[in-house]
Short mmCIF file of C-alpha atoms and ligand atoms in Angstrom, two decimals:
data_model
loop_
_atom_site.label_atom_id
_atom_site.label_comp_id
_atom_site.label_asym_id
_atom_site.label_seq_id
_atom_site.Cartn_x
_atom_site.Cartn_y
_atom_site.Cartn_z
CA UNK A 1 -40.30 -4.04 72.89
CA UNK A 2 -41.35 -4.42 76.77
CA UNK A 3 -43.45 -1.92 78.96
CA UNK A 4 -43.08 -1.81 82.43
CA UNK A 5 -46.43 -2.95 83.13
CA UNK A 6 -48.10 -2.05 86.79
CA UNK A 7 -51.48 -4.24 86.37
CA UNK A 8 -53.54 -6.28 83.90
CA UNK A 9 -57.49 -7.25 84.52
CA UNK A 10 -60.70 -7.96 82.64
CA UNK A 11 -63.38 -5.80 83.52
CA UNK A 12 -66.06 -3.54 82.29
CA UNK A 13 -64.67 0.02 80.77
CA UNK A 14 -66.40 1.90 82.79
CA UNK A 15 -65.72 5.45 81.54
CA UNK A 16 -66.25 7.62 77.70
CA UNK A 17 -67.58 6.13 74.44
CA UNK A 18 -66.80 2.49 75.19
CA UNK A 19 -68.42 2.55 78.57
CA UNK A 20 -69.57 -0.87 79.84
CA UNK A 21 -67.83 -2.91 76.71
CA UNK A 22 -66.00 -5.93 78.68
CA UNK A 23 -62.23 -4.77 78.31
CA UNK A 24 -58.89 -5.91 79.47
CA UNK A 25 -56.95 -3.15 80.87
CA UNK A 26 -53.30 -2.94 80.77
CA UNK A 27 -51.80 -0.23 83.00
CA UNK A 28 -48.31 1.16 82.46
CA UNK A 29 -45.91 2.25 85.02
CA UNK A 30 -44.98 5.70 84.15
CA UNK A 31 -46.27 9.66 84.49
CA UNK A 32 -44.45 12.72 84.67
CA UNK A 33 -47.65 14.71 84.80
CA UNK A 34 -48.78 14.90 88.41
CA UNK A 35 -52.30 15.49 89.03
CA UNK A 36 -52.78 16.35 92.24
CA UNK A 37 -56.68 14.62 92.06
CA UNK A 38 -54.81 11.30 90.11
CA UNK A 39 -55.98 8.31 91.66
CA UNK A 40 -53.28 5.92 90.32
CA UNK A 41 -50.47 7.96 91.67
CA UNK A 42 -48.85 4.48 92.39
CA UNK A 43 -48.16 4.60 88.65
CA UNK A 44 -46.13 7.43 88.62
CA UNK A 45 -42.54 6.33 89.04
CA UNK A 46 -40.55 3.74 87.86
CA UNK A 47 -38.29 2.67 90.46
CA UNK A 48 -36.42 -0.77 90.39
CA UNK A 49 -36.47 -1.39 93.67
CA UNK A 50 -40.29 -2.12 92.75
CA UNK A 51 -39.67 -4.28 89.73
CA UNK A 52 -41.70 -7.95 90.37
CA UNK A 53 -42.10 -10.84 88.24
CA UNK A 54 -44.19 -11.34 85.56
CA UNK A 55 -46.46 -14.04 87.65
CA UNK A 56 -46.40 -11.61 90.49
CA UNK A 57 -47.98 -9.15 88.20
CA UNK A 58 -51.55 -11.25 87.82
CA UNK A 59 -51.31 -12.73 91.73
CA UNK A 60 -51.55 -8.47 92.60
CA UNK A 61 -54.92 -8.26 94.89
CA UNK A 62 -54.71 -4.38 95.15
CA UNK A 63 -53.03 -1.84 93.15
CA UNK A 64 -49.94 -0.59 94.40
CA UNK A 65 -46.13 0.17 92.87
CA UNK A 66 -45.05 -2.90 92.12
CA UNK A 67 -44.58 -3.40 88.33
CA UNK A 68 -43.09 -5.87 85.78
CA UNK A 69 -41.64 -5.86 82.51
CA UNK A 70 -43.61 -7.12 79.63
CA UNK A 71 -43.13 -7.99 75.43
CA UNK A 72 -46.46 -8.25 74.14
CA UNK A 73 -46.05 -12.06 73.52
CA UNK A 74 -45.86 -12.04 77.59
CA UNK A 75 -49.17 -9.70 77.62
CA UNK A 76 -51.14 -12.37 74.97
CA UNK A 77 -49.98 -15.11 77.17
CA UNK A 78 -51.67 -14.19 80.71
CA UNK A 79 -54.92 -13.36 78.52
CA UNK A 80 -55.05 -16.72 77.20
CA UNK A 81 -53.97 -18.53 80.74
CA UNK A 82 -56.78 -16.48 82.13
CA UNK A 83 -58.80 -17.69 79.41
CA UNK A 84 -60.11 -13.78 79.50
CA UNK A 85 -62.68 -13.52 76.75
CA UNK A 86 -62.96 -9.76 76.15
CA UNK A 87 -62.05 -8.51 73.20
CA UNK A 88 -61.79 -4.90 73.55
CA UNK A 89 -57.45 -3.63 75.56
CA UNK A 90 -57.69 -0.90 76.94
CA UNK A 91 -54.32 0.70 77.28
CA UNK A 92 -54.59 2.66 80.25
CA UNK A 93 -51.68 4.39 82.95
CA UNK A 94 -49.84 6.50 84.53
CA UNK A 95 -49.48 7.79 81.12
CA UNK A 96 -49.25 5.08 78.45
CA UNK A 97 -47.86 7.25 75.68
CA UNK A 98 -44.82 7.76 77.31
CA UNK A 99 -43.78 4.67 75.68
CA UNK A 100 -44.23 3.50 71.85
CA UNK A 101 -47.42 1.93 71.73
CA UNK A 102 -47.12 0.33 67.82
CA UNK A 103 -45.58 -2.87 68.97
CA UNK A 104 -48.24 -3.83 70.76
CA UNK A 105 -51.11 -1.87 69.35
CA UNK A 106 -50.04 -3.88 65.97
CA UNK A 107 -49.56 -7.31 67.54
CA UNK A 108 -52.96 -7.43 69.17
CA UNK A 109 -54.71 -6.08 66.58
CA UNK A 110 -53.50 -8.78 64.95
CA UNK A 111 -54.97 -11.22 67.76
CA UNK A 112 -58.15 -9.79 66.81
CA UNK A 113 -58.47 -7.54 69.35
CA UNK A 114 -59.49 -4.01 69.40
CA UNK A 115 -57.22 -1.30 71.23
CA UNK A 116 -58.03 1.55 73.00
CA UNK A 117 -55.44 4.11 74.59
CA UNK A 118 -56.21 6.21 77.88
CA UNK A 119 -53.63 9.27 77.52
CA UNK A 120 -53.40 12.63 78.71
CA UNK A 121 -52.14 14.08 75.27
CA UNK A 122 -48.56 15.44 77.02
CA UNK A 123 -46.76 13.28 75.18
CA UNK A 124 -46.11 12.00 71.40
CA UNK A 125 -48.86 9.38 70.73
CA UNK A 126 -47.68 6.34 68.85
CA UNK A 127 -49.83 3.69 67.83
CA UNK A 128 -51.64 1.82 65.09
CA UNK A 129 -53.92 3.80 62.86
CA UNK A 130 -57.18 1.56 64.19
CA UNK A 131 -56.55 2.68 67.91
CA UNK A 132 -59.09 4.24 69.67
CA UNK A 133 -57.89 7.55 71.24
CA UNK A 134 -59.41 8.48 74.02
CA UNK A 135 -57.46 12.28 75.07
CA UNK A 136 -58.15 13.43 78.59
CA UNK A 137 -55.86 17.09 78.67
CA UNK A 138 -54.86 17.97 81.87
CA UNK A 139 -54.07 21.02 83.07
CA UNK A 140 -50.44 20.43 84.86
CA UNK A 141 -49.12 19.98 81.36
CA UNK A 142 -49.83 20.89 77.98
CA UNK A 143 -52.07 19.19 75.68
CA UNK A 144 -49.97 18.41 72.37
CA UNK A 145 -51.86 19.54 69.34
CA UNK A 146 -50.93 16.18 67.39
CA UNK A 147 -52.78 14.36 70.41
CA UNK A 148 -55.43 16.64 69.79
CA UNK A 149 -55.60 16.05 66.26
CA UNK A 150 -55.65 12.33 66.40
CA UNK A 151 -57.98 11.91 69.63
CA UNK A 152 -61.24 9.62 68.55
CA UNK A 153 -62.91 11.08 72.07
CA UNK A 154 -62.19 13.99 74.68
CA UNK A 155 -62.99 12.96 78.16
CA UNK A 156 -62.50 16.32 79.64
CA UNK A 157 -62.20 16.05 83.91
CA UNK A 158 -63.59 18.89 85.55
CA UNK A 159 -63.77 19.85 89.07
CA UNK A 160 -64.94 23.79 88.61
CA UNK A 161 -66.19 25.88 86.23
CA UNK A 162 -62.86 27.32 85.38
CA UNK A 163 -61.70 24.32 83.85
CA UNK A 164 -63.65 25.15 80.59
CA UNK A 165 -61.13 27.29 80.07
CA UNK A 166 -58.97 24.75 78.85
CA UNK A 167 -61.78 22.82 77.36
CA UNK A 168 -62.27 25.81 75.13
CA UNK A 169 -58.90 26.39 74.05
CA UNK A 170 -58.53 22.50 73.20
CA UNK A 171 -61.95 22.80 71.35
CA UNK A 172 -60.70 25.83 68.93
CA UNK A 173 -58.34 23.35 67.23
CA UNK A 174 -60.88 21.34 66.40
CA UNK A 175 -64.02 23.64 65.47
CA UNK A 176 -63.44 22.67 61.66
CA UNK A 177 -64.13 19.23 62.76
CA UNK A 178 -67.51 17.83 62.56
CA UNK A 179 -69.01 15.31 64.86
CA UNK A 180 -66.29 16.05 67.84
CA UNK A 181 -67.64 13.28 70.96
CA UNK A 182 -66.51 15.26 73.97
CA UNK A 183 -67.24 13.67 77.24
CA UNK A 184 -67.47 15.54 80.85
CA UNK A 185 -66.16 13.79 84.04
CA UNK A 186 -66.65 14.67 87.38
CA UNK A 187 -63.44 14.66 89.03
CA UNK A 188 -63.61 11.77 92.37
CA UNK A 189 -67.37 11.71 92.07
CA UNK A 190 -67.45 14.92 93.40
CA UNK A 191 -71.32 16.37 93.32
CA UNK A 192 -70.89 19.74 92.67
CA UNK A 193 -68.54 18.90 89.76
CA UNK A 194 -71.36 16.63 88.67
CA UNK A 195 -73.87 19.08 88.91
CA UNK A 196 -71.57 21.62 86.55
CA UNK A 197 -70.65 18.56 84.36
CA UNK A 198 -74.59 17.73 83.82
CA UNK A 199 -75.50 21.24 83.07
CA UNK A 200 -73.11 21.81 80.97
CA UNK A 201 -73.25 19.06 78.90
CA UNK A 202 -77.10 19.72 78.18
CA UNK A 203 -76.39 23.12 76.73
CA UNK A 204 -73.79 21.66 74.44
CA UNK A 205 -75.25 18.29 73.40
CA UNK A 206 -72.01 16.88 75.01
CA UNK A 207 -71.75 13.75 77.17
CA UNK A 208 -71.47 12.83 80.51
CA UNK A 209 -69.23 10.18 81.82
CA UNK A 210 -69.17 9.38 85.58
CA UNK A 211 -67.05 6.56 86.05
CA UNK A 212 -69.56 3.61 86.24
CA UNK A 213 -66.64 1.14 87.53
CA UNK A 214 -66.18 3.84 91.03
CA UNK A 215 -69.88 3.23 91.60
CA UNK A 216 -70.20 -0.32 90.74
CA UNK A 217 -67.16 -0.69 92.93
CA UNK A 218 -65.60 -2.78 90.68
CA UNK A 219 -61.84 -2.60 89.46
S1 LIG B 1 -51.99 12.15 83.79
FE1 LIG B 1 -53.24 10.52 84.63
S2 LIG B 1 -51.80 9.12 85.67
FE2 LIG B 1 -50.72 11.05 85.28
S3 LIG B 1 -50.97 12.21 87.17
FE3 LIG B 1 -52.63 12.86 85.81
S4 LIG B 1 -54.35 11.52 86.31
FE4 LIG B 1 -52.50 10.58 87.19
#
């Protein structure tokens, strides 16, 4: 199997329940959804006139269109050339789960590492049973339920109180549920969606993650 792959690094997760675990991220080429606040919007399409080499892939200084295809086997190889030590992938887009994700889910797992996927929830999520699913709905496009069902976290972006709208209808599914972890997020560090995010995660005993990587100015 190969994914059009738009950028691999090792940093620090810097958002939800893994926040500040040393990660490598692996981001796919690839959304239909269309955020209009999406800050990789250079992920979005897949055009061939922006297809690079897989060495071009790692020599990328900034994010941009450019993208490569990649079998796992090609993935596991640049993390051992880099000699990259983390041991937590984060699996990350565009939206990842527009592609099946049990190839390589499976394969690195057996590598001993630990996967985590970044999706939306818009589109069928396959993947190993041990992957860490970390559902962030967005409003352009409906949430599936199965996403919903099998999400480990909900990192819910907000920008105004409306948007708990859609929190709340998500939430319904899963009342039965105990122990939900639902994350906030301030969309683009914006303060007055920080200020609602802060408030409203200390009536509900949710949590609040602010994107420590935007801060730290790191990748
Ligand atoms: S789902 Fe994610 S990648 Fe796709 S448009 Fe929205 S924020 Fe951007």
């Amino acid at each position: 199997m190969k994914y059009p792959v738009n950028e691999i690094f090792q940093t620090i997760q810097g958002e939800g329940y893994y926040i500040g675990t040393p990660a490598i991220f692996i981001r796919l080429q690839g959304c239909k959804v269309a955020c209009e606040w999406c800050d990789t919007k250079y992920t979005w399409k897949n055009s061939y006139e922006n297809q690079i080499l897989n060495e071009e892939i790692i020599k990328k200084e900034k994010s941009n269109k450019k993208w490569s295809y990649m079998t796992t086997q090609n993935i596991i190889l640049i993390i051992k050339q880099l000699k990259w030590t983390a041991k937590h992938i984060v699996i990350t887009g565009g939206e990842p789960c527009m592609y099946n994700l049990l190839d390589i889910t499976t394969l690195l797992e057996e590598k001993g590492y630990f996967c985590q996927i970044e999706t939306s929830g818009t589109e069928l999520i396959e993947c190993s049973l041990n992957t860490w699913v970390t559902l962030s709905p967005k409003q352009k496009k409906t949430t599936l339920k199965s996403s919903i069902l099998r999400a480990n976290e909900i990192k819910f972006p907000i920008l105004i109180e409306q948007d708990f709208l859609y929190l709340k209808k998500i939430l319904h599914m899963i009342k039965k549920r105990k122990n939900n972890l639902i994350f906030l997020q301030p969309i683009s560090q914006n303060e007055k969606a920080l200020a609602i995010c802060i408030k409203k995660c200390t009536e509900k005993n949710w949590r609040l993650s602010i994107q420590i990587h935007k801060y730290l100015q790191i990748r």
